[in-house]
Coordinates of C-alpha atoms in Angstrom, one line a residue:
M379 CA 9.5 0.4 -21.4
S380 CA 8.5 -0.5 -17.9
K381 CA 8.4 1.8 -15.0
D382 CA 9.4 1.1 -11.4
L383 CA 5.8 1.4 -10.1
I384 CA 2.3 1.0 -11.5
L385 CA -0.6 2.7 -9.8
L386 CA -3.7 0.7 -10.6
D387 CA -6.9 1.8 -9.0
G388 CA -5.1 3.4 -6.1
L389 CA -2.9 0.4 -5.5
G390 CA 0.9 0.5 -5.8
I391 CA 2.4 -2.4 -7.7
A392 CA 6.2 -2.9 -7.9
H393 CA 8.6 -5.5 -9.1
N394 CA 11.3 -7.5 -7.3
E395 CA 13.6 -10.2 -8.5
L396 CA 13.1 -12.2 -5.4
I397 CA 9.4 -12.9 -6.2
P398 CA 9.0 -16.0 -8.4
S399 CA 7.1 -15.6 -11.6
G400 CA 3.5 -16.5 -11.2
T401 CA 3.3 -15.4 -7.6
I402 CA 2.5 -12.0 -6.0
A403 CA 3.7 -10.7 -2.7
I404 CA 0.9 -8.9 -0.9
I405 CA 2.4 -6.1 1.3
L406 CA 0.3 -5.5 4.3
R407 CA -0.1 -2.2 6.2
D408 CA 1.0 -3.9 9.4
G409 CA 4.4 -4.7 7.8
G410 CA 3.5 -8.3 7.0
V411 CA 3.9 -10.0 3.6
R412 CA 2.0 -12.9 2.0
V413 CA 3.1 -14.5 -1.2
V414 CA 0.3 -16.2 -3.1
P415 CA -0.1 -17.7 -6.6
A416 CA -1.4 -15.1 -9.0
E417 CA -4.6 -16.9 -9.5
K418 CA -5.4 -16.8 -5.8
L419 CA -4.8 -13.0 -5.5
R420 CA -8.4 -11.8 -5.6
E421 CA -9.5 -14.6 -3.1
T422 CA -6.7 -13.8 -0.7
I423 CA -7.3 -10.0 -0.7
K424 CA -11.0 -10.7 0.0
E425 CA -9.9 -12.9 2.9
I426 CA -7.4 -10.3 4.2
G427 CA -9.5 -7.3 3.5
S428 CA -8.4 -4.7 0.9
D429 CA -8.2 -2.0 3.6
K430 CA -5.2 -3.9 5.1
V431 CA -3.2 -4.1 1.8
E432 CA -0.5 -1.6 1.2
G433 CA 0.7 -2.8 -2.2
L434 CA 1.7 -5.7 -4.4
T435 CA 5.1 -6.9 -5.6
M436 CA 5.7 -9.3 -8.5
S437 CA 8.5 -10.7 -10.6
P438 CA 10.0 -8.3 -13.3
S439 CA 8.7 -10.5 -16.1
D440 CA 5.1 -10.4 -14.7
F441 CA 5.4 -6.7 -14.0
E442 CA 6.3 -6.1 -17.6
K443 CA 3.3 -8.1 -18.8
L444 CA 1.0 -6.1 -16.4
Q445 CA 2.6 -2.8 -17.6
V446 CA 1.6 -3.7 -21.2
V447 CA -2.0 -4.4 -20.2
V448 CA -2.2 -1.2 -18.1
D449 CA -0.8 0.9 -20.9
R450 CA -3.3 -0.6 -23.4
R451 CA -6.2 0.0 -21.0
N452 CA -5.1 3.6 -20.5
A453 CA -4.8 4.1 -24.3
D454 CA -8.3 2.7 -24.8
N455 CA -9.7 5.0 -22.2
S456 CA -8.1 8.2 -23.4
P457 CA -10.0 10.4 -25.8
D458 CA -8.8 10.4 -29.3
D459 CA -8.1 14.1 -29.8
A460 CA -7.2 13.8 -33.5
G461 CA -10.5 12.1 -34.4
E462 CA -13.0 14.0 -32.2
D463 CA -13.5 17.0 -34.6
Q464 CA -14.1 14.8 -37.7
V465 CA -17.6 13.7 -38.7

């Protein structure tokens, strides 16, 4: 079900078994990495500057949960071809 990479709003998100569940590794363009609790992600990216972020990495279990949310969002945003012609 899950892929190896999620592209979400232009940001690459991958999974890695070395990242503990509930945390996210922020990969910086200068080669640095910051691991933060998931609930601090938005705050940390604002602090760092989104222009300096290359991508994110998370645990495989968190990645699968995110993949479900992204797939659901994509399905909700896609036009329903079968029902468009019906009135």
